[in-house]
Amino acid sequence: MSQSDFTSIEDVLSGETVGKTIQVRGWIYRTRSSGNIVFMTLRDVTGVLQATVKRGNLPDAEFEDAVKALIESSVQITGVVKEDKRAPGGYELQVTNLLVVNFAEPFPITKDQSPEFLMDQRHLWIRSRKLTSILKVRSTVVGAIHSFFRGKGFYEFDAPVLQPNQCEGGSTLFEVKYYDEKTYLSQSWQLYAEAGVFALERIYNMGPTFRAEKSKTSRHLSEFWMAEMEAAWMDLSDVTMLAKEEVKYIVSQVLEKNRKELEILEQDIPKLERIVSEEFPTITYTEALRILKEKEGMEIEWGKDLRTVEEDNLMKHFSTPVVVTNYPLEIMAFYKPMDEKDPRTALCFDMLAPEGYGEIIGGSQRSTDIAAMTQRLEQMGECVGNYQWYFDLRRFGSVPHSGYGLGVERLVAWICKAENIKDTIPFPRTLLRFRP
Ligand code: ATP
Ligand code: MG
């Protein structure tokens, strides 16, 4: 059986096969029979197609199989393509042969089931049109990230997943037994990337990242994919510009490749088009507090991190992502340097997405001050000895360098307007779930 013997549903729906006898294969999406006729809808990765099976048009045994076959049975069908205004997509297949490759058992997923049940059935639920569409967008996003960085001369650089050090705070570390010792799953690629930039100058990576998030939110996974970059000789303003360009590029790729999926997901396509053409503003943390106070009447004490509710209220005033720089130094990770121009703050930024999707990127210039970093690590109760290799990077030819990490699922959630980040990854891992 050669691949070219089969026509994709997308090609049938394009109208180019009208009147021809073709073969399609896929899974029964819906089916209903009445007397001597079976109406089925067939799905493959490219779309759904109505197929009409009439007794007499195909061998009797095959007609009986069509009556018997339940949804999600896999089939190969031969038929003649007819135009039919009433059929979804405008075409239907009049079946002349039908081979059931596998008779499905009664499918456990029916209408109106609870999110928890659907999570238990995730291995089957990923076939749904909604998830399939989001996963296609995700694939475009991942491809776009690689092409964006490679197009700019960045090298892909891999860091270990098992790491002895923390990067983003001890409370979200996943501990792993490592022979007779213990180690942790990667919270970030960054510390190793900082070694890499002295060899390759401009590097990026996208990989699974692990954080034991202790609270249930619609924005946090325990295992997510982070796309990170790090570059020698770049400062904060260089990387914020790059981050804006990257997000615009990714959205433009989705618009180019996933129109159909965006339509299935009922997305506002003109709104996404404006993301590509409009400037993303840059404001400081202090300005963000002012906006919250003046426009929302929210009084936030200077020095406190922006919580979800503050981020969401701030973003009500913007229709594109916004870069927020200069968060208070005190609440930042140990490697974020002080801004000489405003010493209470760090040379760092977050990019916040509009419409309540929160932080999609976090980044900073990296400190080159060993004494300051040692002091911060000691305050955090960290074993400073473990970071001597990292400090070596400041001892041997240190240069200004910066980087950021983009949360792949957060970005996909925003582009697809997913209600929950869990729908943007095939098998989500969260505080309450690591199965199936
Ligand atoms: P948040 O404050 O939302 O927890 P963070 O400050 O911990 O985010 P960073 O350490 O800056 O995040 O990580 C970079 C990016 O990775 C974030 O901007 C976000 O897009 C993504 N990210 C971080 N934690 C998670 C998570 N638990 N699940 C999914 N994505 C995440
Ligand atoms: Mg976090």
PDB file of C-alpha atoms and ligand atoms in Angstrom, residues 167-168 172 187-188 209-213 217 219-228 305-306 308 311 332 335-336 349-351 357-363 404-411 421 429, ligand 1:
ATOM      1  CA  CYS A 167      18.600  28.599  39.310  1.00  0.00           C
ATOM      2  CA  GLU A 168      15.136  29.874  40.149  1.00  0.00           C
ATOM      3  CA  THR A 172      10.355  24.586  43.204  1.00  0.00           C
ATOM      4  CA  GLN A 187      14.613  24.571  36.355  1.00  0.00           C
ATOM      5  CA  SER A 188      16.426  26.425  33.620  1.00  0.00           C
ATOM      6  CA  THR A 209      11.927  22.376  32.335  1.00  0.00           C
ATOM      7  CA  PHE A 210      10.769  21.233  35.742  1.00  0.00           C
ATOM      8  CA  ARG A 211       9.325  23.232  38.585  1.00  0.00           C
ATOM      9  CA  ALA A 212       7.510  21.873  41.584  1.00  0.00           C
ATOM     10  CA  GLU A 213       4.884  24.612  41.607  1.00  0.00           C
ATOM     11  CA  THR A 217      -3.037  27.806  38.756  1.00  0.00           C
ATOM     12  CA  ARG A 219      -0.629  29.132  34.162  1.00  0.00           C
ATOM     13  CA  HIS A 220       1.758  26.721  35.814  1.00  0.00           C
ATOM     14  CA  LEU A 221       2.796  23.225  34.819  1.00  0.00           C
ATOM     15  CA  SER A 222       5.285  21.095  36.732  1.00  0.00           C
ATOM     16  CA  GLU A 223       6.916  20.119  33.452  1.00  0.00           C
ATOM     17  CA  PHE A 224       6.922  22.685  30.673  1.00  0.00           C
ATOM     18  CA  TRP A 225       9.030  23.600  27.683  1.00  0.00           C
ATOM     19  CA  MET A 226      11.146  26.674  27.897  1.00  0.00           C
ATOM     20  CA  ALA A 227      12.815  28.284  24.903  1.00  0.00           C
ATOM     21  CA  GLU A 228      15.852  30.140  26.159  1.00  0.00           C
ATOM     22  CA  ASP A 305       6.284  41.378  43.041  1.00  0.00           C
ATOM     23  CA  LEU A 306       3.389  41.700  40.628  1.00  0.00           C
ATOM     24  CA  THR A 308      -1.461  37.452  38.697  1.00  0.00           C
ATOM     25  CA  GLU A 311      -0.535  41.605  35.900  1.00  0.00           C
ATOM     26  CA  MET A 332      14.968  38.943  41.901  1.00  0.00           C
ATOM     27  CA  TYR A 335      22.177  36.487  39.035  1.00  0.00           C
ATOM     28  CA  LYS A 336      20.225  39.614  38.091  1.00  0.00           C
ATOM     29  CA  PHE A 349      12.441  42.247  32.268  1.00  0.00           C
ATOM     30  CA  ASP A 350       9.269  40.240  31.940  1.00  0.00           C
ATOM     31  CA  MET A 351       7.091  40.227  28.866  1.00  0.00           C
ATOM     32  CA  TYR A 357      -2.293  35.234  29.839  1.00  0.00           C
ATOM     33  CA  GLY A 358       0.368  36.608  32.169  1.00  0.00           C
ATOM     34  CA  GLU A 359       4.107  36.433  31.896  1.00  0.00           C
ATOM     35  CA  ILE A 360       5.325  34.756  28.732  1.00  0.00           C
ATOM     36  CA  ILE A 361       9.012  35.699  28.944  1.00  0.00           C
ATOM     37  CA  GLY A 362      11.413  36.418  31.774  1.00  0.00           C
ATOM     38  CA  GLY A 363      14.933  37.642  31.207  1.00  0.00           C
ATOM     39  CA  TYR A 404      15.749  35.204  28.512  1.00  0.00           C
ATOM     40  CA  GLY A 405      13.378  32.278  28.664  1.00  0.00           C
ATOM     41  CA  LEU A 406      10.059  32.010  26.888  1.00  0.00           C
ATOM     42  CA  GLY A 407       7.391  29.635  28.177  1.00  0.00           C
ATOM     43  CA  VAL A 408       6.254  27.681  25.115  1.00  0.00           C
ATOM     44  CA  GLU A 409       2.930  26.642  26.680  1.00  0.00           C
ATOM     45  CA  ARG A 410       2.158  30.152  27.930  1.00  0.00           C
ATOM     46  CA  LEU A 411       2.728  31.526  24.455  1.00  0.00           C
ATOM     47  CA  ILE A 421      -2.271  25.926  30.034  1.00  0.00           C
ATOM     48  CA  ARG A 429       2.106  17.350  34.519  1.00  0.00           C
TER      49      ARG A 429
HETATM   50  P1  ATP B   1       5.821  33.007  37.109  1.00  0.00           P
HETATM   51  O1  ATP B   1       6.086  34.219  37.940  1.00  0.00           O
HETATM   52  O2  ATP B   1       4.657  33.127  36.230  1.00  0.00           O
HETATM   53  O3  ATP B   1       5.864  31.737  37.923  1.00  0.00           O
HETATM   54  P2  ATP B   1       8.619  32.893  36.578  1.00  0.00           P
HETATM   55  O4  ATP B   1       9.066  34.259  36.927  1.00  0.00           O
HETATM   56  O5  ATP B   1       8.804  31.817  37.584  1.00  0.00           O
HETATM   57  O6  ATP B   1       7.080  32.907  36.114  1.00  0.00           O
HETATM   58  P3  ATP B   1      10.797  32.525  34.742  1.00  0.00           P
HETATM   59  O7  ATP B   1      11.633  31.856  35.757  1.00  0.00           O
HETATM   60  O8  ATP B   1      11.166  33.885  34.321  1.00  0.00           O
HETATM   61  O9  ATP B   1       9.262  32.489  35.192  1.00  0.00           O
HETATM   62  O10 ATP B   1      10.680  31.553  33.475  1.00  0.00           O
HETATM   63  C1  ATP B   1      10.618  32.027  32.132  1.00  0.00           C
HETATM   64  C2  ATP B   1       9.286  31.726  31.502  1.00  0.00           C
HETATM   65  O11 ATP B   1       8.936  30.349  31.631  1.00  0.00           O
HETATM   66  C3  ATP B   1       8.120  32.463  32.120  1.00  0.00           C
HETATM   67  O12 ATP B   1       8.014  33.764  31.596  1.00  0.00           O
HETATM   68  C4  ATP B   1       6.944  31.605  31.725  1.00  0.00           C
HETATM   69  O13 ATP B   1       6.554  31.903  30.404  1.00  0.00           O
HETATM   70  C5  ATP B   1       7.519  30.211  31.738  1.00  0.00           C
HETATM   71  N1  ATP B   1       7.189  29.487  32.968  1.00  0.00           N
HETATM   72  C6  ATP B   1       7.737  29.638  34.193  1.00  0.00           C
HETATM   73  N2  ATP B   1       7.224  28.774  35.076  1.00  0.00           N
HETATM   74  C7  ATP B   1       6.320  28.032  34.386  1.00  0.00           C
HETATM   75  C8  ATP B   1       5.464  26.950  34.731  1.00  0.00           C
HETATM   76  N3  ATP B   1       5.468  26.426  35.951  1.00  0.00           N
HETATM   77  N4  ATP B   1       4.669  26.430  33.774  1.00  0.00           N
HETATM   78  C9  ATP B   1       4.692  26.917  32.525  1.00  0.00           C
HETATM   79  N5  ATP B   1       5.469  27.932  32.131  1.00  0.00           N
HETATM   80  C10 ATP B   1       6.288  28.496  33.041  1.00  0.00           C
END
